[in-house]
Coordinates of C-alpha atoms in Angstrom, one line a residue:
M223 CA 79.5 111.2 196.9
K224 CA 79.5 112.6 193.0
P225 CA 76.2 112.8 191.8
T226 CA 74.8 109.2 190.1
D227 CA 75.2 109.4 186.5
I228 CA 72.2 107.5 185.1
E229 CA 73.2 107.8 181.9
D230 CA 75.9 105.0 182.0
P231 CA 73.3 102.4 180.4
E232 CA 75.1 100.1 183.3
Y233 CA 73.4 101.7 186.8
F234 CA 70.5 100.7 185.9
H235 CA 71.6 97.7 184.8
Q236 CA 72.9 96.4 187.8
V237 CA 69.6 97.7 189.4
I238 CA 68.0 94.8 187.5
D239 CA 69.3 92.0 189.7
C240 CA 68.0 89.0 187.6
Q241 CA 69.2 90.4 184.3
F242 CA 72.3 91.3 185.7
A243 CA 73.0 88.0 186.8
C244 CA 71.8 86.4 183.3
P245 CA 75.2 85.4 181.7
A246 CA 73.3 86.6 178.5
H247 CA 71.8 89.2 180.5
T248 CA 68.3 88.6 178.9
P249 CA 65.4 91.2 179.7
V250 CA 64.0 89.0 182.6
P251 CA 61.1 91.4 183.6
E252 CA 59.9 92.7 180.7
Y253 CA 59.4 89.4 179.2
I254 CA 57.4 88.0 182.8
R255 CA 55.0 91.4 181.8
L256 CA 54.5 90.4 178.4
I257 CA 53.6 86.9 180.2
S258 CA 51.8 88.8 182.7
E259 CA 49.4 90.7 179.7
K260 CA 49.1 87.0 177.6
R261 CA 51.5 88.0 174.9
Y262 CA 53.1 84.8 174.8
T263 CA 54.8 84.5 171.8
E264 CA 56.3 88.4 172.2
A265 CA 57.8 86.8 175.5
Y266 CA 59.3 83.8 173.8
M267 CA 61.0 86.4 170.4
L268 CA 62.6 88.3 173.2
N269 CA 63.8 85.5 175.3
W270 CA 64.7 84.0 171.3
V271 CA 67.0 87.4 170.7
S272 CA 68.6 87.2 173.7
N273 CA 68.9 83.2 174.9
V274 CA 68.7 81.5 171.7
F275 CA 67.0 78.3 173.2
P276 CA 63.9 79.6 175.7
G277 CA 61.9 75.9 175.2
V278 CA 65.4 74.5 176.5
L279 CA 66.7 77.0 179.7
G280 CA 62.9 76.9 180.3
R281 CA 63.8 73.0 182.0
V282 CA 66.7 72.9 182.1
C283 CA 69.2 75.9 182.7
D284 CA 70.9 76.4 186.0
R285 CA 69.1 79.7 186.9
P286 CA 71.7 82.5 188.2
C287 CA 68.9 84.7 187.4
E288 CA 66.7 83.1 190.7
P289 CA 69.5 83.5 193.7
A290 CA 69.6 87.3 192.2
C291 CA 65.7 88.0 192.2
R292 CA 64.3 90.8 194.3
R293 CA 61.2 89.0 195.3
G294 CA 63.5 86.9 197.1
R295 CA 64.6 89.5 199.6
V296 CA 60.6 90.5 200.7
E297 CA 60.3 86.3 200.8
K298 CA 61.2 83.2 201.0
E299 CA 60.9 82.2 197.0
P300 CA 62.2 84.2 193.9
V301 CA 59.7 84.6 191.2
A302 CA 59.9 80.9 188.6
I303 CA 61.6 82.9 186.1
C304 CA 62.5 79.9 184.4
R305 CA 59.4 78.3 184.7
L306 CA 57.9 80.8 183.2
K307 CA 60.5 81.1 179.9
R308 CA 59.1 77.6 179.9
F309 CA 55.5 78.7 180.1
C310 CA 55.6 81.4 177.6
A311 CA 57.5 78.6 175.2
D312 CA 54.7 76.1 175.7
N313 CA 52.3 78.9 174.8
R314 CA 53.3 80.4 171.5
E315 CA 52.2 81.1 168.4
E316 CA 53.9 80.1 165.3
V317 CA 57.1 81.4 165.5
L318 CA 58.6 80.9 161.8
P319 CA 57.4 83.8 160.3
L320 CA 58.8 86.5 162.9
L321 CA 62.3 84.6 162.9
P322 CA 65.3 86.9 160.7
K323 CA 65.3 86.5 156.9
I324 CA 68.6 85.1 155.6
P325 CA 70.2 86.8 152.4
A326 CA 70.0 84.7 149.1
E327 CA 73.1 86.9 148.3
K328 CA 76.4 85.6 150.7
N329 CA 78.8 87.9 152.0
G330 CA 81.6 86.2 150.3
R331 CA 83.0 84.8 154.1
R332 CA 82.9 81.4 155.1
I333 CA 83.2 80.0 158.9
G334 CA 83.7 77.1 160.0
L335 CA 82.1 75.6 163.5
I336 CA 83.6 72.8 165.1
G337 CA 80.9 71.4 167.6
A338 CA 77.2 71.6 167.8
G339 CA 76.5 72.2 170.7
P340 CA 74.7 76.2 172.3
A341 CA 78.1 77.5 171.5
S342 CA 78.7 77.3 168.1
L343 CA 74.7 77.2 167.4
T344 CA 74.7 80.6 168.8
V345 CA 76.6 81.7 166.5
A346 CA 75.6 80.3 163.2
R347 CA 72.2 82.2 164.4
D348 CA 73.7 85.7 165.3
L349 CA 76.0 85.5 161.6
M350 CA 73.7 83.8 159.5
P351 CA 71.4 87.0 159.0
L352 CA 74.4 89.0 158.3
G353 CA 74.9 86.9 155.2
Y354 CA 77.7 84.4 155.8
Q355 CA 78.5 81.1 154.8
I356 CA 78.5 78.5 158.4
D357 CA 79.8 74.8 157.8
L358 CA 79.0 73.1 161.4
F359 CA 80.8 70.0 162.0
D360 CA 79.7 67.5 165.0
D361 CA 80.4 63.9 165.1
Q362 CA 77.0 63.0 166.8
D363 CA 74.0 62.5 164.5
L364 CA 72.5 66.0 165.0
G365 CA 72.9 69.0 166.7
G366 CA 72.6 70.4 170.2
G367 CA 76.0 68.8 171.5
F368 CA 75.7 67.8 175.4
M369 CA 72.5 69.3 175.5
R370 CA 71.6 66.1 173.6
S371 CA 74.1 63.7 174.8
Q372 CA 73.7 64.3 177.9
L373 CA 70.5 66.0 179.0
P374 CA 67.8 63.2 179.5
S375 CA 64.5 63.8 178.4
F376 CA 62.7 63.7 181.3
R377 CA 63.9 67.1 181.8
L378 CA 64.0 67.7 178.4
P379 CA 62.1 65.9 175.7
D380 CA 63.9 65.6 172.4
S381 CA 61.1 67.6 170.3
V382 CA 61.4 70.9 172.1
L383 CA 65.1 70.2 171.9
A384 CA 64.7 69.4 168.1
T385 CA 62.8 72.5 167.3
E386 CA 64.7 75.0 168.7
V387 CA 67.8 73.5 167.3
D388 CA 66.0 73.3 163.8
Y389 CA 65.6 76.8 164.1
I390 CA 69.2 78.0 163.0
L391 CA 69.8 74.6 161.2
D392 CA 67.0 75.7 158.7
M393 CA 68.6 79.1 158.2
G394 CA 70.8 77.1 155.6
V395 CA 73.8 76.1 157.7
N396 CA 75.8 73.3 156.1
T397 CA 75.7 70.5 158.5
H398 CA 78.4 68.2 158.4
F399 CA 77.1 65.4 161.7
K400 CA 78.9 62.4 161.6
Y401 CA 81.7 63.9 161.0
R402 CA 85.1 63.1 163.2
V403 CA 87.3 66.3 163.4
E404 CA 90.8 64.5 164.1
S405 CA 93.1 67.1 162.6
F406 CA 93.0 70.7 163.7
K407 CA 95.4 71.4 161.1
A408 CA 93.2 69.7 158.1
M409 CA 90.8 72.1 159.4
L410 CA 92.8 74.9 159.0
A411 CA 93.4 74.0 155.7
K412 CA 89.9 74.2 154.3
G413 CA 90.9 78.4 154.3
Y414 CA 87.5 79.0 156.6
D415 CA 88.0 83.2 156.7
A416 CA 87.5 81.8 160.7
L417 CA 86.6 79.1 162.8
F418 CA 85.2 78.3 166.1
V419 CA 85.7 75.8 169.0
G420 CA 82.5 74.7 170.6
T421 CA 83.3 71.0 171.2
G422 CA 82.7 70.9 175.2
A423 CA 84.4 69.3 177.9
P424 CA 83.9 66.0 176.8
R425 CA 86.1 63.8 179.1
G426 CA 84.5 62.9 181.6
R427 CA 86.5 62.8 185.3
D428 CA 87.6 59.1 186.3
L429 CA 88.9 57.4 189.5
P430 CA 92.2 55.5 187.5
E431 CA 94.0 54.9 190.7
L432 CA 91.1 53.7 193.2
P433 CA 92.0 49.8 194.2
G434 CA 89.8 47.4 191.7
R435 CA 88.9 49.9 188.8
Q436 CA 90.5 48.0 186.8
Q437 CA 89.0 44.8 187.3
G438 CA 85.6 46.0 187.5
D439 CA 85.8 48.0 184.5
P440 CA 82.6 46.5 183.6
W441 CA 80.4 47.3 185.8
I442 CA 81.8 50.8 186.3
H443 CA 81.1 53.8 183.7
V444 CA 81.9 56.9 183.6
G445 CA 78.9 59.1 183.6
I446 CA 78.9 61.4 180.9
D447 CA 79.7 58.1 178.0
W448 CA 77.3 56.4 179.9
L449 CA 74.3 59.0 179.9
A450 CA 75.0 59.5 176.2
G451 CA 74.9 55.6 176.5
V452 CA 71.4 56.2 177.5
V453 CA 70.5 58.6 174.5
F454 CA 71.3 57.2 171.5
G455 CA 69.9 53.1 172.9
H456 CA 73.1 51.5 173.4
V457 CA 72.1 51.3 177.1
K458 CA 69.2 49.8 178.0
S459 CA 69.3 48.7 181.7
V460 CA 71.2 49.0 184.7
G461 CA 72.0 46.9 187.8
K462 CA 69.5 46.7 190.6
R463 CA 71.7 48.2 193.3
V464 CA 73.4 51.7 191.6
L465 CA 76.2 53.6 193.6
V466 CA 76.7 57.4 191.9
L467 CA 80.2 58.8 193.0
G468 CA 79.2 63.1 192.7
G469 CA 77.1 66.1 193.3
G470 CA 76.5 67.5 190.5
N471 CA 74.0 68.2 188.1
T472 CA 75.4 64.9 186.5
A473 CA 74.7 63.0 189.3
M474 CA 71.4 63.8 189.9
D475 CA 70.9 63.0 185.9
C476 CA 72.3 59.3 186.4
C477 CA 70.8 58.6 189.5
R478 CA 67.1 59.3 188.1
T479 CA 68.5 58.1 184.8
A480 CA 69.7 54.8 187.1
R481 CA 66.3 54.9 188.6
R482 CA 64.0 55.1 184.9
L483 CA 66.2 51.9 184.0
G484 CA 65.9 49.6 186.5
G485 CA 67.7 50.5 189.4
E486 CA 65.9 50.0 192.8
Q487 CA 68.8 50.9 195.1
V488 CA 70.3 53.5 193.7
S489 CA 72.0 56.3 195.8
V490 CA 74.2 59.3 195.2
V491 CA 77.4 59.3 197.6
V492 CA 79.3 62.2 197.5
R493 CA 82.8 63.8 199.5
S494 CA 81.6 67.2 200.9
P495 CA 78.9 67.5 203.4
R496 CA 75.5 68.2 201.5
A497 CA 75.5 71.7 201.8
E498 CA 78.3 72.1 199.3
M499 CA 77.1 69.7 197.0
K500 CA 77.0 71.9 193.5
A501 CA 74.1 70.2 191.9
S502 CA 71.3 73.0 191.9
P503 CA 68.9 72.7 194.9
W504 CA 66.4 72.0 193.0
E505 CA 67.9 68.7 190.9
I506 CA 68.3 67.1 194.1
D507 CA 65.4 67.7 195.5
E508 CA 63.6 65.8 192.5
A509 CA 66.6 63.2 193.1
V510 CA 65.3 62.7 197.0
H511 CA 61.4 62.7 195.5
E512 CA 62.6 60.0 193.6
D513 CA 63.4 57.9 196.6
I514 CA 67.3 58.7 196.1
P515 CA 69.7 58.9 199.4
I516 CA 72.2 61.5 199.4
I517 CA 75.1 60.3 201.5
D518 CA 77.2 63.0 202.5
N519 CA 80.8 62.8 203.8
H520 CA 82.2 59.9 202.2
V521 CA 85.3 60.0 200.2
P522 CA 86.0 56.6 197.9
L523 CA 88.5 54.1 198.9
E524 CA 88.5 50.9 196.6
F525 CA 86.1 48.9 194.7
V526 CA 85.3 45.8 196.2
I527 CA 86.2 42.6 193.3
E528 CA 84.8 39.6 194.6
D529 CA 85.2 36.2 192.3
G530 CA 86.2 38.6 189.9
R531 CA 83.1 40.9 189.7
L532 CA 82.0 43.9 191.7
V533 CA 80.0 43.8 195.2
G534 CA 80.5 47.1 196.1
M535 CA 82.7 49.9 197.5
R536 CA 84.3 51.0 200.7
F537 CA 84.3 54.6 202.0
D538 CA 86.5 56.7 204.7
R539 CA 83.7 58.6 206.4
V540 CA 84.5 62.0 207.1
E541 CA 84.3 65.4 207.9
A542 CA 84.5 69.1 207.5
V543 CA 87.0 71.4 209.0
R544 CA 87.6 74.8 208.3
D545 CA 91.2 76.3 209.7
S546 CA 93.4 78.7 209.0
S547 CA 94.1 76.9 205.8
G548 CA 91.0 76.6 204.4
R549 CA 88.2 73.7 204.3
R550 CA 89.3 70.6 204.6
L551 CA 88.2 66.7 205.1
L552 CA 89.4 64.7 208.0
S553 CA 88.8 60.8 208.6
T554 CA 86.4 60.2 211.4
G555 CA 89.1 57.4 212.3
E556 CA 85.8 55.3 212.0
A557 CA 86.2 51.7 210.4
P558 CA 85.5 51.9 206.1
V559 CA 81.5 51.8 205.3
F560 CA 80.9 49.4 202.8
L561 CA 78.0 50.3 200.2
P562 CA 77.2 47.0 198.2
C563 CA 76.6 47.3 194.7
D564 CA 76.6 45.9 191.6
E565 CA 77.5 48.7 189.0
V566 CA 79.0 52.2 189.9
L567 CA 78.7 55.4 188.1
I568 CA 81.3 58.0 188.0
A569 CA 80.1 61.6 187.7
V570 CA 82.8 64.0 189.4
G571 CA 83.3 66.1 187.1
Q572 CA 84.7 66.7 183.5
L573 CA 87.6 67.9 181.3
N574 CA 88.8 69.1 178.5
V575 CA 90.6 67.7 176.0
F576 CA 91.6 68.5 172.9
P577 CA 93.9 65.6 171.6
W578 CA 93.0 66.5 167.6
I579 CA 94.2 69.9 167.8
E580 CA 98.4 69.4 167.1
A581 CA 101.2 70.6 169.2
D582 CA 102.2 72.5 166.4
A583 CA 99.2 73.8 165.3
G584 CA 99.7 77.1 166.3
I585 CA 96.9 77.3 169.7
A586 CA 98.6 78.1 173.0
F587 CA 97.6 76.0 176.1
T588 CA 97.7 77.0 179.6
D589 CA 98.8 74.7 181.7
Q590 CA 95.4 73.2 182.6
G591 CA 95.1 72.2 179.2
L592 CA 92.8 75.2 178.4
P593 CA 92.9 78.0 175.0
V594 CA 95.1 81.6 176.1
L595 CA 92.0 83.4 175.0
D596 CA 91.5 87.1 175.3
P597 CA 87.8 86.7 178.0
Q598 CA 85.9 89.3 175.8
T599 CA 86.8 88.5 172.1
L600 CA 87.5 84.8 173.1
Q601 CA 90.2 84.9 169.8
S602 CA 92.8 82.4 170.8
S603 CA 96.7 82.5 169.8
L604 CA 95.7 81.4 166.0
P605 CA 93.8 85.6 164.9
Q606 CA 91.1 83.4 163.1
V607 CA 90.5 80.9 165.5
F608 CA 88.0 81.3 167.9
F609 CA 86.6 79.7 171.5
G610 CA 83.3 79.3 173.5
G611 CA 81.4 77.0 175.3
D612 CA 82.7 74.7 178.1
A613 CA 85.6 74.5 175.6
A614 CA 86.4 78.2 176.5
F615 CA 87.4 78.2 180.2
G616 CA 86.1 74.7 181.4
P617 CA 82.2 73.2 182.3
R618 CA 80.1 75.8 182.6
N619 CA 76.3 75.9 181.3
I620 CA 74.2 76.1 178.2
I621 CA 73.5 80.0 179.3
T622 CA 77.2 80.9 179.8
A623 CA 77.4 78.5 176.6
V624 CA 74.9 80.7 174.8
A625 CA 76.6 84.1 175.6
H626 CA 80.0 83.2 174.9
G627 CA 78.6 82.6 171.3
H628 CA 77.5 86.4 171.0
Q629 CA 80.2 87.5 172.4
A630 CA 82.0 85.1 169.7
A631 CA 80.2 86.1 166.8
I632 CA 80.6 89.9 167.3
S633 CA 84.5 89.3 167.8
I634 CA 84.3 87.1 164.0
D635 CA 82.3 89.7 162.2
L636 CA 84.7 92.5 163.1
Y637 CA 88.0 90.6 162.5
C638 CA 86.5 89.2 159.3
Q639 CA 85.8 93.0 158.3
G640 CA 89.4 94.1 159.3
K641 CA 88.2 95.7 162.2
S642 CA 89.6 96.1 165.8
L643 CA 88.3 93.7 168.0
D644 CA 88.5 96.1 171.0
D645 CA 85.9 98.1 168.9
R646 CA 82.9 96.0 169.8
P647 CA 79.0 97.5 169.3
G648 CA 77.4 98.3 173.2
P649 CA 74.0 97.5 174.9
L650 CA 71.0 99.2 173.5
V651 CA 69.0 101.0 176.2
S652 CA 65.6 103.0 176.4
L653 CA 64.1 104.8 178.8
A654 CA 60.6 104.8 178.6
G655 CA 57.9 106.8 181.3
Q656 CA 55.0 104.3 182.8
K657 CA 52.8 107.2 183.5
M658 CA 49.3 107.5 182.8
G659 CA 47.5 108.9 185.6
V660 CA 48.8 110.1 189.0
H661 CA 47.7 106.6 190.2
D662 CA 47.4 105.0 187.4
W663 CA 50.6 103.2 185.4
L664 CA 51.5 101.3 182.1
Y665 CA 52.9 98.6 184.1
H666 CA 51.2 96.4 187.4
N667 CA 52.8 98.0 190.2
Q668 CA 50.7 96.3 192.9
V669 CA 53.3 94.8 195.5
V670 CA 51.4 92.1 197.0
E671 CA 52.8 88.6 199.4
T672 CA 52.1 85.9 196.7
L673 CA 53.6 82.5 197.5
R674 CA 56.1 80.9 194.1
Q675 CA 53.6 78.5 192.2
A676 CA 53.8 75.0 192.8
V677 CA 54.5 73.8 189.2
P678 CA 52.8 70.2 188.6
M679 CA 54.6 67.4 188.3
L680 CA 54.2 63.8 186.5
A681 CA 53.6 61.3 189.1
K682 CA 56.0 59.0 190.1
S683 CA 54.8 55.7 189.4
K684 CA 54.6 56.5 186.1
T685 CA 57.9 58.7 185.2
L686 CA 59.7 55.9 186.7
K687 CA 58.6 53.3 184.4
D688 CA 59.9 55.3 181.5
R689 CA 62.5 57.7 180.9
L690 CA 61.2 59.3 177.8
L691 CA 58.9 61.1 180.2
E692 CA 58.8 64.9 181.0
V693 CA 58.8 65.3 185.2
E694 CA 57.8 68.6 185.0
L695 CA 54.7 69.5 182.9
G696 CA 55.1 73.1 183.7
F697 CA 52.4 76.0 184.6
D698 CA 48.8 76.1 183.2
R699 CA 47.5 79.1 182.4
Q700 CA 46.3 80.7 185.2
I701 CA 49.0 79.1 186.8
G702 CA 51.5 80.9 184.6
Q703 CA 49.5 84.3 185.0
A704 CA 50.0 84.6 189.1
E705 CA 53.1 83.4 188.9
S706 CA 54.2 86.5 186.6
L707 CA 52.3 89.0 188.7
R708 CA 54.9 88.0 191.9
C709 CA 57.4 89.9 189.8
L710 CA 58.7 92.9 190.8
N711 CA 59.5 95.2 188.0
C712 CA 63.0 95.8 188.9
D713 CA 63.3 97.0 185.0
V714 CA 60.9 100.4 185.8
Q715 CA 63.4 102.7 187.0
T716 CA 62.5 105.5 189.7
V717 CA 64.4 108.6 188.3
F718 CA 65.2 111.6 190.5
V719 CA 65.1 115.2 188.5
A720 CA 66.5 117.2 191.2
D721 CA 65.1 120.6 190.0
L722 CA 62.1 119.9 190.1
C723 CA 62.0 119.0 193.6
I724 CA 60.9 121.3 196.9
E725 CA 62.2 119.1 199.6
C726 CA 58.8 118.4 200.7
D727 CA 59.7 115.0 202.0
A728 CA 56.1 113.6 200.8
C729 CA 57.9 110.4 199.3
V730 CA 60.1 109.8 202.5
D731 CA 57.1 109.5 204.5
A732 CA 54.8 107.8 202.1
C733 CA 58.1 104.9 200.9
P734 CA 57.5 101.7 202.5
E735 CA 60.7 100.4 202.3
S736 CA 62.2 103.6 204.0
C737 CA 64.6 103.7 201.3
I738 CA 64.6 107.5 200.4
N739 CA 66.4 109.6 202.2
F740 CA 67.2 113.4 202.0
V741 CA 70.4 114.0 204.2
V742 CA 73.6 116.0 203.8
N743 CA 76.5 114.7 201.5
G744 CA 79.1 112.4 202.9
S745 CA 81.2 109.9 201.4
E746 CA 79.8 106.0 200.5
E747 CA 80.9 104.6 204.1
D748 CA 79.3 108.0 205.8
L749 CA 76.1 107.5 203.9
R750 CA 75.2 104.1 204.1
T751 CA 75.2 104.5 207.7
R752 CA 72.9 107.4 208.1
L753 CA 70.3 106.5 206.3
K754 CA 66.8 105.8 207.8
A755 CA 67.6 102.1 206.9
P756 CA 71.2 100.8 207.1
A757 CA 72.7 100.2 203.3
N758 CA 75.0 96.9 203.8
N759 CA 74.6 95.6 200.6
R760 CA 77.4 97.4 198.7
E761 CA 76.2 95.1 195.4
Q762 CA 74.0 97.3 195.3
S763 CA 74.8 101.3 194.4
L764 CA 73.3 104.0 196.1
Y765 CA 71.8 107.0 194.2
V766 CA 72.8 109.9 195.0
S767 CA 71.5 113.2 193.4
G768 CA 72.9 116.8 192.7
E769 CA 72.9 119.0 195.4
L770 CA 69.2 120.2 196.6
A771 CA 68.0 123.8 197.3
T772 CA 69.0 123.1 200.7
G773 CA 71.9 121.9 200.4
R774 CA 71.0 118.2 200.9
V775 CA 71.1 115.3 198.8
M776 CA 68.9 112.6 197.5
V777 CA 70.1 109.5 198.2
K778 CA 68.2 106.5 197.5
D779 CA 69.1 102.6 198.4
E780 CA 68.7 100.8 195.0
N781 CA 69.1 97.3 197.2
V782 CA 65.7 97.9 198.9
C783 CA 63.0 99.8 196.0
L784 CA 60.4 97.8 195.7
H785 CA 59.4 99.8 192.4
C786 CA 56.1 100.4 193.4
G787 CA 55.6 103.4 192.3
I788 CA 54.7 105.6 195.6
C789 CA 57.1 107.7 195.5
A790 CA 56.0 109.2 192.3
E791 CA 52.6 108.7 193.3
R792 CA 52.6 111.3 196.3
C793 CA 55.4 113.9 194.3
P794 CA 53.4 117.2 194.2
T795 CA 55.9 118.5 191.6
S796 CA 56.7 115.1 189.4
A797 CA 60.1 115.3 190.5
W798 CA 59.9 111.5 190.9
E799 CA 59.1 110.0 187.4
M800 CA 58.8 105.8 187.0
Q801 CA 61.0 105.1 183.8
K802 CA 61.3 101.4 182.1
F803 CA 65.1 100.5 181.0
L804 CA 65.4 97.9 178.5
Y805 CA 68.6 96.7 178.4
H806 CA 69.5 94.7 175.2
S807 CA 73.2 93.2 175.4
P808 CA 75.4 93.4 172.4
Q809 CA 74.9 91.6 169.4
V810 CA 76.7 91.2 166.4
G811 CA 73.8 92.6 163.7
R812 CA 71.1 93.0 166.0
L813 CA 68.6 90.7 165.2

């Protein structure tokens, strides 16, 4: 193998598994380290620059970082990264003086944002400090998009959302709320230098062909519309017996909300096995904790109407079968299952709809009804029009929408300057030595087995009576500190200086994970089988040095390294160094 190019910023970035897995590439170990040092405001601002909504995402993020966490390779549970994000948000001091200053004199460029969700708000946050005039259009009364209309208050209190949305709007964004965009051509006619579409995936899937759907319409609701009705006060109660169809996070929000509005027997019914549900595991656990059964392997057959009223549903019991054609759901042949209910909430997916974009407006769409976009620049077939969030590639999540917002802001700025959209800024990176003494480091390098801290919860007897009461209480300072110390500091990299190595093998002997090897070089396939511990995870690189005096090379398996620094402590020539690698993903203007 050729020597590893550690000058490539993406090499060490991929070693920081949590940050690499985050769509916005938030510097997770850095902000957790700040928390461990009780520097909560700094941790919050580091988050804010990257993911824009730390208090929101600390409660409702889909947490792609946690399955990637290195702690999960040595213990059952990863670091509670998401809850630590909330922890720094809950304990921060006033941050208004730390927000970027907005120039009084504008740069002459006008940008229109359609939809006030996380993608559009991120575009506004990134462009306002550069002097752009931003006009934001949304049919709701307030900003936030689906974060406001679909996320129940027991998960995301309105005060948390409003605070972080207002940080952006108060920068001087011209808001046009209660403004429904009916014509894209009319928006184009306003003469904006660029338009950004961040309208989400606003239509929930229905089951219009299912027998009884039309007759039972007064008691059958599309989940996301029903949740919005609850948030805005149009829906204040629900039947005693409720069936929720679907296995995603929206279904979990529907069933838990129904319990709070008077549903006594609320059940979730899914087509697939429970293990294949799309909802986040913690969302499922919290629903079950609130006495909501999950009935899996049931395919809906019909809504049952008697005497002009919905009385229940019939389902076909199925089983998942895997063969050469893939996974299929096959009927068990048993008699249909009848489940009684008073109301049904349908949460089986969301659709992108753009009825307000005229067919001859110049926007090309795919056969799936999504805009044709450059996947990096998010530019549409109309050069001045960009898409992001769920409106771009279909339903995803908040942190993906934020990542789209950052990319779109870069594209809009380049477009307005007449530059190539491919001439994009690179990440900002730095490597800083962490050595204080032979056994002393600037970071907490002790690796001990510490179980994940449990988050305190408000009593179920209280939360089920009031949909506005937040269920999770968050970490107190003692618990938060303990959890922050579980981080393995994956961003503090082991940097090897081959010219200083005398091949004494002290590092090999000392390494607790047997991840350092001095071997004869070979192909990657060959090397992965000849190390002290076979390197079977091909998603993680091998760190290979140049040729040493004996003709051997140093090979380290990045997959199992704990970044403990013992190799650097034991090396008599300082051939091993511990260097903190800080990676900031590209952003326009750098906040």
